[in-house]
Coordinates of C-alpha atoms in Angstrom, one line a residue:
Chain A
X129 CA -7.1 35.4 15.1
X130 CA -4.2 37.0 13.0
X131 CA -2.2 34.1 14.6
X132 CA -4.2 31.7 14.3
X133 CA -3.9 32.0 10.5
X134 CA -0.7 32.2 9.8
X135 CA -0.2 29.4 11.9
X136 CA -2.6 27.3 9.9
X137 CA -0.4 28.6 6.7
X138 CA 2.5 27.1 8.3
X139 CA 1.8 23.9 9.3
X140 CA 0.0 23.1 5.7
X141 CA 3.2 24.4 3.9
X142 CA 5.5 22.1 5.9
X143 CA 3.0 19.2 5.9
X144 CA 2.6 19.9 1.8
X145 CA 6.6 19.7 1.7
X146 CA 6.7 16.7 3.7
X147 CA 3.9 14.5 1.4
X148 CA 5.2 15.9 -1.7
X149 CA 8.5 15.0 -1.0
X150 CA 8.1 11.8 0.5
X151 CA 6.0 11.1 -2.2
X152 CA 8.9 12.0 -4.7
X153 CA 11.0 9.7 -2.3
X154 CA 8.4 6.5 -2.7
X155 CA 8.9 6.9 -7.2
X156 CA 12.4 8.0 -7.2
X157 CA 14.0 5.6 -4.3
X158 CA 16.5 2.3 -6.0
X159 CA 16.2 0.4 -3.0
X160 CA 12.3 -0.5 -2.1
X161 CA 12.9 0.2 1.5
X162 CA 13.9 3.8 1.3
X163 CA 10.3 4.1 -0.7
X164 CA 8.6 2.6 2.4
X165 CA 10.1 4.8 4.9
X166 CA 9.2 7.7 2.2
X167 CA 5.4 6.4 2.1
X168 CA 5.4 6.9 5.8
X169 CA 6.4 10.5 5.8
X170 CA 3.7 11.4 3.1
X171 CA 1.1 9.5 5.3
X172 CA 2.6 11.3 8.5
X173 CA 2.1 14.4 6.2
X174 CA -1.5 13.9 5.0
X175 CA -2.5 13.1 8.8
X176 CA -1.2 16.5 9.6
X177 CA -3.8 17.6 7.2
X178 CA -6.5 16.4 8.8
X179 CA -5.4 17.5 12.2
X180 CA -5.0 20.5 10.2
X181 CA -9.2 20.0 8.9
X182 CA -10.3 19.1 12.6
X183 CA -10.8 15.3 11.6
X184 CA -8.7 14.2 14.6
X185 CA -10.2 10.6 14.8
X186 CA -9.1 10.4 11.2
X187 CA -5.4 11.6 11.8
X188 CA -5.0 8.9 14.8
X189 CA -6.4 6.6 12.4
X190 CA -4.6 7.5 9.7
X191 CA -1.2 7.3 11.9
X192 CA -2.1 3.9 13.6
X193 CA -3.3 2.0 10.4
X194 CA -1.2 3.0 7.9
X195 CA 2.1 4.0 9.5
X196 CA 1.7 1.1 12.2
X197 CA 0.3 -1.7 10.2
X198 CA 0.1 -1.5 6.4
X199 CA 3.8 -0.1 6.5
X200 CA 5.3 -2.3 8.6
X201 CA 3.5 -5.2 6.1
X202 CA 4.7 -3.5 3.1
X203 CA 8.3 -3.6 5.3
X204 CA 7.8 -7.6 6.2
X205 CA 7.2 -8.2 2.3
X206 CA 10.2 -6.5 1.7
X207 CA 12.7 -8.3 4.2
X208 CA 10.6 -11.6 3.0
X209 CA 11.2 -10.7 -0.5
X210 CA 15.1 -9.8 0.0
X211 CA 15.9 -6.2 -0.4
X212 CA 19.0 -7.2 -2.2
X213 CA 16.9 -7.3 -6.0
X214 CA 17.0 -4.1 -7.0
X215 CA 15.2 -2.4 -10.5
X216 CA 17.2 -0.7 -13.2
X217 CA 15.6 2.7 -12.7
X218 CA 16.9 4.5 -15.4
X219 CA 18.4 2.4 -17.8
X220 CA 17.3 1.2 -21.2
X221 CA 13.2 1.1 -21.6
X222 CA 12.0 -1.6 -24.3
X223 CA 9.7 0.6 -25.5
X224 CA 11.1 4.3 -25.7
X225 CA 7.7 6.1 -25.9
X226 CA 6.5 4.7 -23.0
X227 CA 8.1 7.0 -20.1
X228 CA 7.3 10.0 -21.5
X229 CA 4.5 8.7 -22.2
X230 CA 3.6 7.8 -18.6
X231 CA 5.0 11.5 -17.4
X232 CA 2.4 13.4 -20.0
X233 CA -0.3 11.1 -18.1
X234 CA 0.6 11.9 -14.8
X235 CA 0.6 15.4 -15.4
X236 CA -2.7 15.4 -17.4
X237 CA -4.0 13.3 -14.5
X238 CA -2.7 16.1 -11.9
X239 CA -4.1 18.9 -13.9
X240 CA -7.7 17.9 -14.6
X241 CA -7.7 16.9 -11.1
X242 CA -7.1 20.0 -10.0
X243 CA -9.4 21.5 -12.2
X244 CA -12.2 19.0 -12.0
X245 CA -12.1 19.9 -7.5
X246 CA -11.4 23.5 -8.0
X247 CA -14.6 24.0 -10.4
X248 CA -16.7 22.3 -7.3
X249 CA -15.0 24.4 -5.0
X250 CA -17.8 26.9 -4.7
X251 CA -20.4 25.6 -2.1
X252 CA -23.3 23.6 -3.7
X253 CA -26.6 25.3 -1.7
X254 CA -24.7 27.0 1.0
X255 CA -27.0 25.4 3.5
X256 CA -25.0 22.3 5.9
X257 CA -26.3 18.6 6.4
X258 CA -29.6 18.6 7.5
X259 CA -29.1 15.1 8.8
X260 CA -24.9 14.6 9.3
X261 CA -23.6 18.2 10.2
X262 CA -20.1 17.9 11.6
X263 CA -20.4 20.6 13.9
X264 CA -22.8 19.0 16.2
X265 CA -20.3 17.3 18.3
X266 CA -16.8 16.8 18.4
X267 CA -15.7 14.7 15.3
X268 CA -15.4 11.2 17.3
X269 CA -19.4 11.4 18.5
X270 CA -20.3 12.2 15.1
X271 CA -18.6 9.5 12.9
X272 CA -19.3 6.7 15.5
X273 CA -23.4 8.2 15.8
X274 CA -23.1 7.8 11.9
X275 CA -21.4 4.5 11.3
X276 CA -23.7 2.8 13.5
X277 CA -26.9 4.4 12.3
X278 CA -26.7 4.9 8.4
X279 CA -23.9 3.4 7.1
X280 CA -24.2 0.2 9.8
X281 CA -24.3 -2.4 7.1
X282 CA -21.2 -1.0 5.4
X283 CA -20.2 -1.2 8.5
X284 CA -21.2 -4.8 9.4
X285 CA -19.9 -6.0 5.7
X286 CA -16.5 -4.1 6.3
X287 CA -16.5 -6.6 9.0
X288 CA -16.8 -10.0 6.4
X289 CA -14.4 -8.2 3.5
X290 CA -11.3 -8.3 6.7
X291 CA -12.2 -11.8 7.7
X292 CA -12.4 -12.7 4.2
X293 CA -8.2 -10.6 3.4
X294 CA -7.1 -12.6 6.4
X295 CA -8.6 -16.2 5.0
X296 CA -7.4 -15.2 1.4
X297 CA -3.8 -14.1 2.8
X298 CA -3.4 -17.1 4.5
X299 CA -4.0 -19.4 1.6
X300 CA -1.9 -17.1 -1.1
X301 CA 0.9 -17.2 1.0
X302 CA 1.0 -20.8 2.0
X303 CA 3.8 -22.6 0.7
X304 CA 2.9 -25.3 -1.9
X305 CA 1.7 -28.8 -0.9
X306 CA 4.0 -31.8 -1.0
X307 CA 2.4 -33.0 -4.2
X308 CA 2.7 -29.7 -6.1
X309 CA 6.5 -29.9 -6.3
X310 CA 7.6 -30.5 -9.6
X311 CA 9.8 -33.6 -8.5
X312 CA 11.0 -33.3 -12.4
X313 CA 13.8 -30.6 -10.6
X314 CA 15.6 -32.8 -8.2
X315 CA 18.7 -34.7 -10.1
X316 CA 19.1 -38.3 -10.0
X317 CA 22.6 -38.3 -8.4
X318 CA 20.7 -37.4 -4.8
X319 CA 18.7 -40.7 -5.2
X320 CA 21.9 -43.0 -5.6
X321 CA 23.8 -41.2 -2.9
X322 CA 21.1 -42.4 -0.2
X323 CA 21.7 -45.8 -1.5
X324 CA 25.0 -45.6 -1.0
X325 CA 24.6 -44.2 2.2
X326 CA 22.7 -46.6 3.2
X327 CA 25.4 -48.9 2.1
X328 CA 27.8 -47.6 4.0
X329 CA 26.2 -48.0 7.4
X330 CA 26.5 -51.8 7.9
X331 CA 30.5 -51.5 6.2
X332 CA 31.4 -49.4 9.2
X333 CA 29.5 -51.2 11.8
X334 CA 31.5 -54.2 10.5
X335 CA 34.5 -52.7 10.8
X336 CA 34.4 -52.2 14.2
X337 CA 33.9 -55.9 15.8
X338 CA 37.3 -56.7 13.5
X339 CA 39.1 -54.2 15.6
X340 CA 37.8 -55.6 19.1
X341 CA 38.4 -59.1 18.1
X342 CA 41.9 -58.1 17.2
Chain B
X51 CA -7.8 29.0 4.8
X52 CA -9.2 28.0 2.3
X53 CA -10.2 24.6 0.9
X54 CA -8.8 25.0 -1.9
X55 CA -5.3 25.0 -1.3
X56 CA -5.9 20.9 0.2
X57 CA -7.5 20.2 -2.9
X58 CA -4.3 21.1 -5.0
X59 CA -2.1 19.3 -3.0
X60 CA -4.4 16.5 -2.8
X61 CA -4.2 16.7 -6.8
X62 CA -0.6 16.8 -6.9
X63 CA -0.3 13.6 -4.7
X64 CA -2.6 11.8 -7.0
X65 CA -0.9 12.8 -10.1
X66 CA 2.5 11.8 -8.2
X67 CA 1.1 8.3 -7.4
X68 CA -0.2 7.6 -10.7
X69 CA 3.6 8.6 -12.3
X70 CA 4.8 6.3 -9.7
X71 CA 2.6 3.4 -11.0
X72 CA 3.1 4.1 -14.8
X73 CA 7.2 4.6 -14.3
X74 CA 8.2 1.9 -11.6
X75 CA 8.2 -1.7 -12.2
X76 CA 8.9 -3.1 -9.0
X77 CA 5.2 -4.5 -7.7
X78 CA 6.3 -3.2 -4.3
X79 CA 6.7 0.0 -5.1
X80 CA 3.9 0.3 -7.5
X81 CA 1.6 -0.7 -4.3
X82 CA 2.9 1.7 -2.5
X83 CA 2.0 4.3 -5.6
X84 CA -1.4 3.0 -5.2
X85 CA -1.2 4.0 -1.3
X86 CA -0.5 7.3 -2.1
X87 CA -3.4 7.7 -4.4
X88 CA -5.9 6.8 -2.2
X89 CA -4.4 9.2 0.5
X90 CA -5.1 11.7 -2.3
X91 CA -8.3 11.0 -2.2
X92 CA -8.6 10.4 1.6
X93 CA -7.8 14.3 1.7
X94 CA -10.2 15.5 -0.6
X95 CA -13.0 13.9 1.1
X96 CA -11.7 15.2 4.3
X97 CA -11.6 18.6 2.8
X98 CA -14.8 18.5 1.3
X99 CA -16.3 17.0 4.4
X100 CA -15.2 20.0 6.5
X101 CA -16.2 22.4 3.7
X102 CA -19.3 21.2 3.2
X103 CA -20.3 20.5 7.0
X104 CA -21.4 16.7 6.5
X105 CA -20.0 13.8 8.0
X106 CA -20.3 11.7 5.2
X107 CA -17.2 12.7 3.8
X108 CA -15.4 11.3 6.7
X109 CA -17.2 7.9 7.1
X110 CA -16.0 7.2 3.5
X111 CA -12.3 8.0 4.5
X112 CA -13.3 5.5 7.5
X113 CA -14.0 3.0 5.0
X114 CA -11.3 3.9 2.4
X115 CA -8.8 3.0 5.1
X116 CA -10.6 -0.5 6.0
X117 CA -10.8 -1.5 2.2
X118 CA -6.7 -0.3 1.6
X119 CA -5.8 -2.8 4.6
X120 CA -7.7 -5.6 2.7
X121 CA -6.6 -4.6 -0.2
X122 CA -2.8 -4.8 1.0
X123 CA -3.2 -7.5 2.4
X124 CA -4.5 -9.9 -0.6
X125 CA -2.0 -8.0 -3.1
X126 CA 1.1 -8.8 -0.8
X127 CA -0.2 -12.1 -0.5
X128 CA -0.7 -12.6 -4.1
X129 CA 3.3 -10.8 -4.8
X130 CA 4.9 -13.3 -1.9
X131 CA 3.1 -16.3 -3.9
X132 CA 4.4 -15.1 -7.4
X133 CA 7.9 -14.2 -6.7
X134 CA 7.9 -17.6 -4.3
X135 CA 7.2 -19.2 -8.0
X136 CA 9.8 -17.0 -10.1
X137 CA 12.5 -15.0 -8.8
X138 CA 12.9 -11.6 -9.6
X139 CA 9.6 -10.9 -10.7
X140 CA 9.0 -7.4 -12.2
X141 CA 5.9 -6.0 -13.7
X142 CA 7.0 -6.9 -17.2
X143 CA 7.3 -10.5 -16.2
X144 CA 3.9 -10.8 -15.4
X145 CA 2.6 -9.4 -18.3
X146 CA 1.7 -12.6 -19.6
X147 CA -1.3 -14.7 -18.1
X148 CA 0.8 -17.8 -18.5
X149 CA 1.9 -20.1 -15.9

């Protein structure tokens, strides 16, 4: 039992570490790819939580959405994007009061955070879930008995909101129609050089019967 | 152990997420900020979930997940499309709701 706590203790220190420093690594990184490859430590780090909490459908979750496909998106972006554009991180702010600013907001965020959970910390009746107790079954039997009992319409609409990202990501990242470019950019010279080009074709196929004939 | 000590980490991961979107300017990385905010919050539910002995705690992480993919998805979609229009588009160069 002894053990079995200070194992617990453990893992959460080393899985605290590894999201607050990979969090640290997603704001402080230059180059926008070292952030990603932070973001998927800290997610790696919070799923050890909830293996940690006994929500293992959750962790896999966690490790299969995030880490396997929102990360690897974020990454696609990225390489899409060109990696090579990098933000001034610490240079010259237009506005000076605006990063500390921002820090004193964080931190007040962070504190009344804390606060706010750790005043609701101490159990509200003391009595569990009459209706959605997670001890009944293993976790997996209990989220799927509730997702497709009580919360099946969420459940349905969470369907329409995906099909509805994919339909909207499609269309945002289209490129633009013929008629939207803005034919204003191309210079004139490119217009006279296919006139001349197509000048040129007849000159050289009259060239050549000269040479046979000579 | 207790529930607590999740709580404060989950705190310190929000409060780290929201300096990440108030200091960066890069969209990129202030999505990813965002990421890490809602994980804060994914780990509170989780915590109060197991603490309180209900399940609903857990089906909203469920759905948290599902809306952050959508959610990705259309704001990626909406980045590619701006910075297709204007290179090198930071957060101060869309401050404007100009075209």
């Amino acid at each position: 039992m002894l053990a079995a706590v200070i194992v617990e203790r453990v893992v959460w220190a080393v899985a605290a570490m590894i999201i607050l420093g990979g969090a640290l690594g997603v704001i402080g990184s230059e180059n926008p790819v070292h952030s990603a490859l932070s973001l998927v430590a800290t997610l790696f780090g919070v799923a050890l939580m909830f293996v940690l909490q006994e929500a293992y459908f959750l962790a896999a979750i966690q490790v299969i959405v995030y880490a396997g496909a929102i990360v690897v998106l974020f990454v696609f972006v990225i390489m899409l994007l060109g990696v090579d554009r990098f933000e001034v991180l610490w240079g010259r702010e237009r506005a000076l009061w605006r990063r500390p600013l921002a820090v004193l907001a964080a931190v007040a965020i962070t504190v009344l955070a804390c606060v706010g959970m750790l005043a609701t910390t101490t159990e509200l009746t003391g009595a569990p879930s009459a209706t959605a107790r997670l001890d009944a079954d293993n976790d997996v039997m209990v989220i799927g008995r509730s997702l497709f009992t009580d919360y099946v319409w969420a459940f349905e609409i969470t369907g329409v909101l995906l099909t509805v990202a994919v339909v909207g990501a499609v269309v945002l990242s289209r490129r633009p129609t013929v008629s939207a470019i803005d034919w204003d950019e191309f210079p004139v010279d490119e217009v006279d050089g296919e006139d001349e080009f197509t000048i040129d074709e007849p000159q050289d196929a009259g060239d050549e019967p000269t040479e046979v004939a000579s | 152990m207790s529930q607590s000590a999740y709580l404060v980490v989950a705190a310190a991961l929000f409060g780290l997420g929201a300096a990440g979107v108030l200091l960066r300017k890069n969209p990129l990385v202030m999505f990813m900020c965002l990421e890490l905010m809602l994980n804060a919050v994914n780990l509170t539910f989780v915590s109060f979930s197991r603490s309180l002995n209900d399940v609903g705690g857990q089906v909203s992480v469920f759905f948290v997940l599902v809306v952050a993919a959508a959610e990705v998805v259309v704001g990626l979609g909406i980045i590619v499309a701006i910075v297709r229009r204007r290179r090198g588009a930071s957060a101060d160069d869309m401050s404007l709701l100009k075209g």
